[in-house]
């Protein structure tokens, strides 16, 4: 194209955009909507994805390194505990002493270190007792600067002072100047400050000086040293400390990792392939979606320009000139959409992150809007607008000048081979996507398959629209006109339906992926108790206590009933192990095992109870977390109850037990077995490997209480838990009350936000495509006004058009959305959780209710919006004006 021709085409496009401002705004919105969403996501992701300097600074302050005791000869990655991967070789010696002096002996002369000691603490509150973390750290020291944010007051200066995080201060009701009393050991400290952890908002921590932490139980302490060395801690220094038994997070090494060849414990595949595949799919599908969303915009624009293009051709314009005019529309509107969308993304995130950021636990970093990435995002709208304008430009170059000047549009018929070819391409795309996932988790092949599937479905869409139009003969006037108009003007209706289809494909694929991932995480989560159940584990008989065992158990039962919304309660009993606390020369111990046909399929994984429990049927509801009448009846009848079906053969369970009796130094061992009728409980929580009736345990030892558990009618409040823990603390200071809160998906909020964005894009695409279709069908409305149609007809036609476009788009999109979702699931299944084998835990889970809601809801909401946004008055001005 020559310079003058290019300038002329751009000038025509600019003038046309300004002349039809409303239509141009719709086009810009349609192109810019996904670009705006991607821009917001990019800024938010970069803001919450801390850069390396920010992340290491929040972890170790200004120190050169943070060091912990590990195991002798530990192998670590340069990222230390950030990587969550280390290996301890066997038989290489003992770990070093967890003292600062022992550490400094392995560091250069002139090194300074401060302690960071972590332990649990029990805080007395007005309601009872609050469990929290206690960190011994002088965070006012320059080495710790940046790990804690001071909000009120000051840092502790003596062992009698503490600073609380906002979350802990709120839950305990303490403020600066108050006295905080702890239990076990009992002590009183003054609250001198309110702080916030630099990483997370909801952490409940009390900060004290290291000397103030209770050191009476060293095995309950976790110690980290922040060190300031004369020079940077190099990778060679880290390896040397590893050999001695220290795990090291070095600032220098973290910011400048060594080459992979120098890491003796190189990271294997960590499932990153599947993640890359998922990200590539999301980005690639977003680009394809932008193209499809822009399609109806330029199809309508080209149709509205037919008369002008015909005049250009009649005055000597070549087909290439007509094509360039339409492409120039893509340049003008695509550039405007990119600039507006990225500017809007920056403004929205600049306001939204400070406003909505406090709702997220993780504290974001600095506002990170990267010009290079935003420019790339903005350029996407320009490139995709040009791609979307290609097909309308080709059609414009073939404009029938006489028909266009006469105002005739004609009837579009789809050639018979087009839908056949489209179906073949869609089938080929499905095969490529699925087999590409199975073959090697290659994101390119999956994306190629998805793209071919969508293009094939788009090729089939005109035929689908035509079939739907033929079915509308018996419908009322408005939907019949909408269907016939879509069938007659398929070149305009097809891109609109494709836009909705593309949005729904993304929404359905993300929704299935999120649901499948959560299903896997939920199934692999190992609870210690039934959901929302509490547990007070008793000390073994003979170890002492504040009250006799029977009275203590009764007091615990009473305290739980008084302070918690108890639904079912049980005193958990197990065969007494006489060697657990024997002080004399003779003891008796029993090891119990079940004979199973497939041990790998066993449901019991240890949990919070011994392998063998004893119950008479009264505690079944509390143990299993739900009423189990069959299990209760079986125990009352003297039968065993097992959660593992592989342990039952011919209705009986075989229990092997080995008894050791005699002196501890010279025990006498005997092996026996016991067979009992058994009932299998396959649902609910599996509290033990086997539950025996009291009549069956005489050979296993005298049953004794090992704990008290209770299920609740609802999740207990924090105040109720504090009251219950306070009551248990008064009964016996050594006891602890724990609660099973169940599986929590920390990423669920962000993922469902992504699903919501996809659904909003689908809704926006359907609404804007309907508005464009209404603009394209203005001449029909003028004709209806001329023949005396009722004013409400315009609103009904707009509503019907929205229903046709959104309904067909949602129907095709929901069906096609299963392709990328299934391909991704198979990719994860094939690569495994760590990239090293099959991940059999990943199932393909379809959330039918939200999918059906989207299938029905998006068309209904779009129709409602179209009906409310359309004026009832029919236009009476001259057609084509």
mmCIF file of N, CA, C and O in Angstrom, residues 50-66 78-79 81-82 143 145-147 199 226 249-255:
data_model
loop_
_atom_site.group_PDB
_atom_site.id
_atom_site.type_symbol
_atom_site.label_atom_id
_atom_site.label_comp_id
_atom_site.label_asym_id
_atom_site.label_seq_id
_atom_site.Cartn_x
_atom_site.Cartn_y
_atom_site.Cartn_z
ATOM 1 N N UNK A 50 5.948 -10.887 44.705
ATOM 2 C CA UNK A 50 7.051 -10.070 45.185
ATOM 3 C C UNK A 50 8.302 -10.332 44.362
ATOM 4 O O UNK A 50 8.590 -11.465 43.981
ATOM 5 N N UNK A 51 9.029 -9.249 44.088
ATOM 6 C CA UNK A 51 10.305 -9.471 43.425
ATOM 7 C C UNK A 51 11.260 -10.106 44.429
ATOM 8 O O UNK A 51 11.034 -10.065 45.651
ATOM 9 N N UNK A 52 12.343 -10.739 43.977
ATOM 10 C CA UNK A 52 13.229 -11.471 44.910
ATOM 11 C C UNK A 52 13.728 -10.633 46.075
ATOM 12 O O UNK A 52 13.797 -11.117 47.208
ATOM 13 N N UNK A 53 14.068 -9.378 45.824
ATOM 14 C CA UNK A 53 14.582 -8.542 46.913
ATOM 15 C C UNK A 53 13.510 -8.301 47.967
ATOM 16 O O UNK A 53 13.789 -8.328 49.175
ATOM 17 N N UNK A 54 12.262 -8.057 47.528
ATOM 18 C CA UNK A 54 11.172 -7.854 48.487
ATOM 19 C C UNK A 54 10.916 -9.122 49.287
ATOM 20 O O UNK A 54 10.732 -9.073 50.509
ATOM 21 N N UNK A 55 10.896 -10.250 48.625
ATOM 22 C CA UNK A 55 10.559 -11.493 49.318
ATOM 23 C C UNK A 55 11.611 -11.857 50.348
ATOM 24 O O UNK A 55 11.279 -12.193 51.488
ATOM 25 N N UNK A 56 12.880 -11.803 49.974
ATOM 26 C CA UNK A 56 13.917 -12.169 50.924
ATOM 27 C C UNK A 56 14.020 -11.135 52.032
ATOM 28 O O UNK A 56 14.347 -11.458 53.182
ATOM 29 N N UNK A 57 13.719 -9.870 51.717
ATOM 30 C CA UNK A 57 13.760 -8.839 52.749
ATOM 31 C C UNK A 57 12.696 -9.038 53.802
ATOM 32 O O UNK A 57 12.941 -8.818 54.997
ATOM 33 N N UNK A 58 11.505 -9.459 53.392
ATOM 34 C CA UNK A 58 10.442 -9.704 54.367
ATOM 35 C C UNK A 58 10.730 -10.943 55.212
ATOM 36 O O UNK A 58 10.183 -11.080 56.301
ATOM 37 N N UNK A 59 11.568 -11.845 54.704
ATOM 38 C CA UNK A 59 11.880 -13.073 55.428
ATOM 39 C C UNK A 59 13.054 -12.896 56.381
ATOM 40 O O UNK A 59 13.011 -13.387 57.512
ATOM 41 N N UNK A 60 14.116 -12.217 55.942
ATOM 42 C CA UNK A 60 15.333 -12.136 56.761
ATOM 43 C C UNK A 60 15.765 -10.708 57.056
ATOM 44 O O UNK A 60 16.863 -10.477 57.572
ATOM 45 N N UNK A 61 14.934 -9.715 56.757
ATOM 46 C CA UNK A 61 15.289 -8.337 57.060
ATOM 47 C C UNK A 61 16.468 -7.862 56.232
ATOM 48 O O UNK A 61 16.543 -8.081 55.023
ATOM 49 N N UNK A 62 17.435 -7.242 56.900
ATOM 50 C CA UNK A 62 18.641 -6.757 56.211
ATOM 51 C C UNK A 62 19.817 -7.707 56.388
ATOM 52 O O UNK A 62 20.932 -7.378 55.992
ATOM 53 N N UNK A 63 19.582 -8.874 56.995
ATOM 54 C CA UNK A 63 20.673 -9.819 57.261
ATOM 55 C C UNK A 63 21.234 -10.373 55.955
ATOM 56 O O UNK A 63 20.578 -10.376 54.909
ATOM 57 N N UNK A 64 22.466 -10.853 56.039
ATOM 58 C CA UNK A 64 23.080 -11.492 54.879
ATOM 59 C C UNK A 64 22.532 -12.903 54.673
ATOM 60 O O UNK A 64 22.548 -13.413 53.545
ATOM 61 N N UNK A 65 22.078 -13.527 55.751
ATOM 62 C CA UNK A 65 21.549 -14.878 55.633
ATOM 63 C C UNK A 65 20.713 -15.205 56.856
ATOM 64 O O UNK A 65 20.858 -14.588 57.918
ATOM 65 N N UNK A 66 19.811 -16.171 56.682
ATOM 66 C CA UNK A 66 19.090 -16.779 57.797
ATOM 67 C C UNK A 66 19.469 -18.252 57.812
ATOM 68 O O UNK A 66 19.505 -18.903 56.772
ATOM 69 N N UNK A 78 19.202 -23.539 46.204
ATOM 70 C CA UNK A 78 19.597 -22.160 46.534
ATOM 71 C C UNK A 78 18.481 -21.367 47.207
ATOM 72 O O UNK A 78 18.759 -20.431 47.949
ATOM 73 N N UNK A 79 17.224 -21.746 46.960
ATOM 74 C CA UNK A 79 16.101 -21.022 47.560
ATOM 75 C C UNK A 79 15.798 -21.477 48.985
ATOM 76 O O UNK A 79 14.865 -20.973 49.610
ATOM 77 N N UNK A 81 14.343 -22.866 52.243
ATOM 78 C CA UNK A 81 12.983 -23.306 52.581
ATOM 79 C C UNK A 81 11.925 -22.663 51.693
ATOM 80 O O UNK A 81 10.782 -23.080 51.703
ATOM 81 N N UNK A 82 12.282 -21.661 50.909
ATOM 82 C CA UNK A 82 11.326 -21.154 49.931
ATOM 83 C C UNK A 82 10.975 -22.227 48.905
ATOM 84 O O UNK A 82 9.877 -22.268 48.382
ATOM 85 N N UNK A 143 19.215 -5.796 61.903
ATOM 86 C CA UNK A 143 19.213 -7.018 61.104
ATOM 87 C C UNK A 143 17.799 -7.491 60.779
ATOM 88 O O UNK A 143 17.574 -8.111 59.736
ATOM 89 N N UNK A 145 15.137 -5.508 60.434
ATOM 90 C CA UNK A 145 14.323 -4.449 59.861
ATOM 91 C C UNK A 145 13.659 -4.933 58.568
ATOM 92 O O UNK A 145 14.311 -5.453 57.680
ATOM 93 N N UNK A 146 12.336 -4.767 58.499
ATOM 94 C CA UNK A 146 11.587 -5.183 57.317
ATOM 95 C C UNK A 146 10.780 -6.440 57.515
ATOM 96 O O UNK A 146 9.912 -6.749 56.687
ATOM 97 N N UNK A 147 11.031 -7.190 58.588
ATOM 98 C CA UNK A 147 10.262 -8.408 58.829
ATOM 99 C C UNK A 147 8.952 -8.129 59.551
ATOM 100 O O UNK A 147 8.022 -8.920 59.467
ATOM 101 N N UNK A 199 4.542 -10.306 55.822
ATOM 102 C CA UNK A 199 4.107 -11.212 54.753
ATOM 103 C C UNK A 199 2.601 -11.402 54.720
ATOM 104 O O UNK A 199 1.998 -11.371 53.647
ATOM 105 N N UNK A 226 19.510 -14.824 62.298
ATOM 106 C CA UNK A 226 19.785 -13.826 61.278
ATOM 107 C C UNK A 226 21.222 -13.375 61.462
ATOM 108 O O UNK A 226 21.597 -12.925 62.558
ATOM 109 N N UNK A 249 19.481 -19.758 54.063
ATOM 110 C CA UNK A 249 18.853 -18.878 53.080
ATOM 111 C C UNK A 249 19.741 -17.645 52.963
ATOM 112 O O UNK A 249 19.721 -16.762 53.821
ATOM 113 N N UNK A 250 20.560 -17.605 51.913
ATOM 114 C CA UNK A 250 21.504 -16.525 51.704
ATOM 115 C C UNK A 250 20.898 -15.471 50.780
ATOM 116 O O UNK A 250 20.349 -15.802 49.724
ATOM 117 N N UNK A 251 21.008 -14.210 51.183
ATOM 118 C CA UNK A 251 20.495 -13.130 50.334
ATOM 119 C C UNK A 251 21.206 -13.116 48.998
ATOM 120 O O UNK A 251 20.580 -13.034 47.928
ATOM 121 N N UNK A 252 22.532 -13.229 49.026
ATOM 122 C CA UNK A 252 23.322 -13.179 47.798
ATOM 123 C C UNK A 252 22.981 -14.350 46.882
ATOM 124 O O UNK A 252 22.798 -14.177 45.673
ATOM 125 N N UNK A 253 22.866 -15.546 47.450
ATOM 126 C CA UNK A 253 22.578 -16.729 46.637
ATOM 127 C C UNK A 253 21.151 -16.681 46.102
ATOM 128 O O UNK A 253 20.898 -17.044 44.946
ATOM 129 N N UNK A 254 20.210 -16.199 46.912
ATOM 130 C CA UNK A 254 18.819 -16.145 46.461
ATOM 131 C C UNK A 254 18.645 -15.151 45.327
ATOM 132 O O UNK A 254 17.902 -15.397 44.375
ATOM 133 N N UNK A 255 19.338 -14.006 45.429
ATOM 134 C CA UNK A 255 19.209 -13.000 44.377
ATOM 135 C C UNK A 255 20.020 -13.352 43.142
ATOM 136 O O UNK A 255 19.683 -12.931 42.029
#
